[in-house]
Amino acid sequence: MTDRLGKFLAICARSEIGERLFKAEPAWVWSRDGASLAWANPAGAGLLGIASLDELMALNLSQKQNLRRDIANVARTLGQNATLARLRFYKGARTVPLACRCERLRIGDGRTLVLVTGLEPVGGKPQSTDSDLAAFM
């Protein structure tokens, strides 16, 4: 098992993450600066145009990208309780605003990440399947 896959699966094993794995609503676990992803469900990866775990782990948003700034701003203002935020995602040339629930997520190595869950499905797919997840991995 690769180190990347091990970290991804360790995050999946958490109850608050695992329950989002097959949901139609997109979900992500972002670094606090919004530059990188530690985890995404297939719906979340699809919204970002990510087709595989390798692409997800290689993602590095530039400081000029609005989504990175949005995530970093949310991370700076997050308290102990979850908060709602409207984040701007980009699908091709168009902006897709999405209302999201954002919360802190402390993981085993001591880092604090940002768990972001869309409040509504995007793209019309009712939910992810085992085959969606297998193709992603």
PDB file of C-alpha atoms in Angstrom, residues 14-131:
ATOM      1  CA  ARG A  14     -13.050   8.156  10.687  1.00  0.00           C
ATOM      2  CA  SER A  15     -16.805   7.959  11.232  1.00  0.00           C
ATOM      3  CA  GLU A  16     -17.472  11.585  10.246  1.00  0.00           C
ATOM      4  CA  ILE A  17     -15.647  10.970   6.953  1.00  0.00           C
ATOM      5  CA  GLY A  18     -16.735   7.433   6.131  1.00  0.00           C
ATOM      6  CA  GLU A  19     -20.395   8.430   6.291  1.00  0.00           C
ATOM      7  CA  ARG A  20     -19.753  10.947   3.495  1.00  0.00           C
ATOM      8  CA  LEU A  21     -17.928   8.539   1.179  1.00  0.00           C
ATOM      9  CA  PHE A  22     -20.890   7.482  -0.979  1.00  0.00           C
ATOM     10  CA  LYS A  23     -23.048  10.583  -0.551  1.00  0.00           C
ATOM     11  CA  ALA A  24     -24.221  12.600  -3.552  1.00  0.00           C
ATOM     12  CA  GLU A  25     -23.170  15.788  -1.759  1.00  0.00           C
ATOM     13  CA  PRO A  26     -19.524  16.596  -2.453  1.00  0.00           C
ATOM     14  CA  ALA A  27     -17.115  16.470   0.491  1.00  0.00           C
ATOM     15  CA  TRP A  28     -13.437  17.293   0.913  1.00  0.00           C
ATOM     16  CA  VAL A  29     -10.768  17.468   3.588  1.00  0.00           C
ATOM     17  CA  TRP A  30      -8.542  20.473   2.817  1.00  0.00           C
ATOM     18  CA  SER A  31      -5.285  21.718   4.275  1.00  0.00           C
ATOM     19  CA  ARG A  32      -5.821  24.868   6.346  1.00  0.00           C
ATOM     20  CA  ASP A  33      -4.209  27.045   3.665  1.00  0.00           C
ATOM     21  CA  GLY A  34      -6.503  25.587   0.990  1.00  0.00           C
ATOM     22  CA  ALA A  35      -3.578  24.534  -1.188  1.00  0.00           C
ATOM     23  CA  SER A  36      -4.028  20.775  -1.032  1.00  0.00           C
ATOM     24  CA  LEU A  37      -6.505  17.990  -0.391  1.00  0.00           C
ATOM     25  CA  ALA A  38      -6.117  15.098   2.032  1.00  0.00           C
ATOM     26  CA  TRP A  39      -9.408  13.436   1.026  1.00  0.00           C
ATOM     27  CA  ALA A  40     -12.469  13.818  -1.199  1.00  0.00           C
ATOM     28  CA  ASN A  41     -15.452  11.652  -1.954  1.00  0.00           C
ATOM     29  CA  PRO A  42     -16.129  10.833  -5.633  1.00  0.00           C
ATOM     30  CA  ALA A  43     -18.693  13.655  -5.897  1.00  0.00           C
ATOM     31  CA  GLY A  44     -16.202  16.172  -4.511  1.00  0.00           C
ATOM     32  CA  ALA A  45     -13.365  14.926  -6.689  1.00  0.00           C
ATOM     33  CA  GLY A  46     -15.626  15.081  -9.738  1.00  0.00           C
ATOM     34  CA  LEU A  47     -16.561  18.697  -9.058  1.00  0.00           C
ATOM     35  CA  LEU A  48     -12.851  19.551  -9.127  1.00  0.00           C
ATOM     36  CA  GLY A  49     -12.260  17.500 -12.289  1.00  0.00           C
ATOM     37  CA  ILE A  50     -10.167  14.945 -10.391  1.00  0.00           C
ATOM     38  CA  ALA A  51     -10.421  11.395 -11.731  1.00  0.00           C
ATOM     39  CA  SER A  52      -8.038   9.469  -9.451  1.00  0.00           C
ATOM     40  CA  LEU A  53      -6.469   9.333  -6.013  1.00  0.00           C
ATOM     41  CA  ASP A  54      -3.088  10.226  -7.555  1.00  0.00           C
ATOM     42  CA  GLU A  55      -4.585  13.403  -9.069  1.00  0.00           C
ATOM     43  CA  LEU A  56      -6.218  14.260  -5.745  1.00  0.00           C
ATOM     44  CA  MET A  57      -2.945  13.894  -3.834  1.00  0.00           C
ATOM     45  CA  ALA A  58      -1.049  15.908  -6.454  1.00  0.00           C
ATOM     46  CA  LEU A  59      -3.479  18.841  -6.384  1.00  0.00           C
ATOM     47  CA  ASN A  60      -1.809  22.097  -5.391  1.00  0.00           C
ATOM     48  CA  LEU A  61      -3.929  25.214  -5.826  1.00  0.00           C
ATOM     49  CA  SER A  62      -2.044  28.447  -6.489  1.00  0.00           C
ATOM     50  CA  GLN A  63      -2.442  31.439  -4.201  1.00  0.00           C
ATOM     51  CA  LYS A  64      -4.270  33.234  -7.013  1.00  0.00           C
ATOM     52  CA  GLN A  65      -7.143  30.754  -7.085  1.00  0.00           C
ATOM     53  CA  ASN A  66     -10.315  31.927  -5.365  1.00  0.00           C
ATOM     54  CA  LEU A  67     -11.132  28.495  -3.954  1.00  0.00           C
ATOM     55  CA  ARG A  68      -7.806  28.362  -2.116  1.00  0.00           C
ATOM     56  CA  ARG A  69      -8.426  31.807  -0.643  1.00  0.00           C
ATOM     57  CA  ASP A  70     -11.989  30.817   0.303  1.00  0.00           C
ATOM     58  CA  ILE A  71     -10.803  27.691   2.168  1.00  0.00           C
ATOM     59  CA  ALA A  72      -7.986  29.602   3.917  1.00  0.00           C
ATOM     60  CA  ASN A  73     -10.430  32.323   5.023  1.00  0.00           C
ATOM     61  CA  VAL A  74     -12.849  29.744   6.393  1.00  0.00           C
ATOM     62  CA  ALA A  75     -10.015  27.950   8.216  1.00  0.00           C
ATOM     63  CA  ARG A  76      -8.867  31.191   9.868  1.00  0.00           C
ATOM     64  CA  THR A  77     -12.338  31.986  11.188  1.00  0.00           C
ATOM     65  CA  LEU A  78     -13.466  28.487  12.197  1.00  0.00           C
ATOM     66  CA  GLY A  79     -14.265  28.112  15.859  1.00  0.00           C
ATOM     67  CA  GLN A  80     -15.082  24.909  17.686  1.00  0.00           C
ATOM     68  CA  ASN A  81     -18.453  24.677  15.937  1.00  0.00           C
ATOM     69  CA  ALA A  82     -19.137  24.163  12.254  1.00  0.00           C
ATOM     70  CA  THR A  83     -19.979  27.158  10.100  1.00  0.00           C
ATOM     71  CA  LEU A  84     -21.672  27.715   6.760  1.00  0.00           C
ATOM     72  CA  ALA A  85     -19.848  29.254   3.812  1.00  0.00           C
ATOM     73  CA  ARG A  86     -20.495  29.795   0.113  1.00  0.00           C
ATOM     74  CA  LEU A  87     -17.431  28.561  -1.763  1.00  0.00           C
ATOM     75  CA  ARG A  88     -16.606  29.175  -5.418  1.00  0.00           C
ATOM     76  CA  PHE A  89     -15.665  26.135  -7.480  1.00  0.00           C
ATOM     77  CA  TYR A  90     -14.750  26.233 -11.138  1.00  0.00           C
ATOM     78  CA  LYS A  91     -16.034  23.805 -13.722  1.00  0.00           C
ATOM     79  CA  GLY A  92     -14.359  24.743 -16.983  1.00  0.00           C
ATOM     80  CA  ALA A  93     -14.862  28.461 -17.518  1.00  0.00           C
ATOM     81  CA  ARG A  94     -17.874  28.806 -15.252  1.00  0.00           C
ATOM     82  CA  THR A  95     -18.091  29.404 -11.518  1.00  0.00           C
ATOM     83  CA  VAL A  96     -20.189  27.006  -9.438  1.00  0.00           C
ATOM     84  CA  PRO A  97     -21.076  28.606  -6.080  1.00  0.00           C
ATOM     85  CA  LEU A  98     -21.876  25.991  -3.460  1.00  0.00           C
ATOM     86  CA  ALA A  99     -23.216  26.389   0.073  1.00  0.00           C
ATOM     87  CA  CYS A 100     -21.042  24.247   2.348  1.00  0.00           C
ATOM     88  CA  ARG A 101     -20.774  23.186   5.967  1.00  0.00           C
ATOM     89  CA  CYS A 102     -17.195  23.676   7.184  1.00  0.00           C
ATOM     90  CA  GLU A 103     -15.642  22.268  10.343  1.00  0.00           C
ATOM     91  CA  ARG A 104     -12.302  21.526  11.944  1.00  0.00           C
ATOM     92  CA  LEU A 105     -10.922  18.017  11.689  1.00  0.00           C
ATOM     93  CA  ARG A 106      -7.966  17.040  13.855  1.00  0.00           C
ATOM     94  CA  ILE A 107      -6.186  13.964  12.532  1.00  0.00           C
ATOM     95  CA  GLY A 108      -3.828  11.421  14.101  1.00  0.00           C
ATOM     96  CA  ASP A 109      -0.588  13.225  13.267  1.00  0.00           C
ATOM     97  CA  GLY A 110      -1.814  16.318  15.150  1.00  0.00           C
ATOM     98  CA  ARG A 111      -2.659  18.432  12.109  1.00  0.00           C
ATOM     99  CA  THR A 112      -5.929  20.338  11.930  1.00  0.00           C
ATOM    100  CA  LEU A 113      -7.615  20.198   8.542  1.00  0.00           C
ATOM    101  CA  VAL A 114     -10.880  21.596   7.205  1.00  0.00           C
ATOM    102  CA  LEU A 115     -13.785  19.258   6.465  1.00  0.00           C
ATOM    103  CA  VAL A 116     -16.039  20.830   3.827  1.00  0.00           C
ATOM    104  CA  THR A 117     -19.376  19.257   2.859  1.00  0.00           C
ATOM    105  CA  GLY A 118     -21.630  20.609   0.121  1.00  0.00           C
ATOM    106  CA  LEU A 119     -25.207  21.067   1.295  1.00  0.00           C
ATOM    107  CA  GLU A 120     -26.633  19.845  -1.992  1.00  0.00           C
ATOM    108  CA  PRO A 121     -25.653  17.378  -4.727  1.00  0.00           C
ATOM    109  CA  VAL A 122     -23.874  18.777  -7.778  1.00  0.00           C
ATOM    110  CA  GLY A 123     -24.050  17.205 -11.206  1.00  0.00           C
ATOM    111  CA  GLY A 124     -27.306  15.320 -10.889  1.00  0.00           C
ATOM    112  CA  LYS A 125     -25.872  11.955  -9.732  1.00  0.00           C
ATOM    113  CA  PRO A 126     -27.918  10.579  -6.804  1.00  0.00           C
ATOM    114  CA  GLN A 127     -24.950   9.021  -4.968  1.00  0.00           C
ATOM    115  CA  SER A 128     -21.615   7.337  -5.567  1.00  0.00           C
ATOM    116  CA  THR A 129     -21.317   3.566  -5.959  1.00  0.00           C
ATOM    117  CA  ASP A 130     -18.659   0.986  -5.152  1.00  0.00           C
ATOM    118  CA  SER A 131     -17.584   1.060  -8.804  1.00  0.00           C
TER     119      SER A 131
END
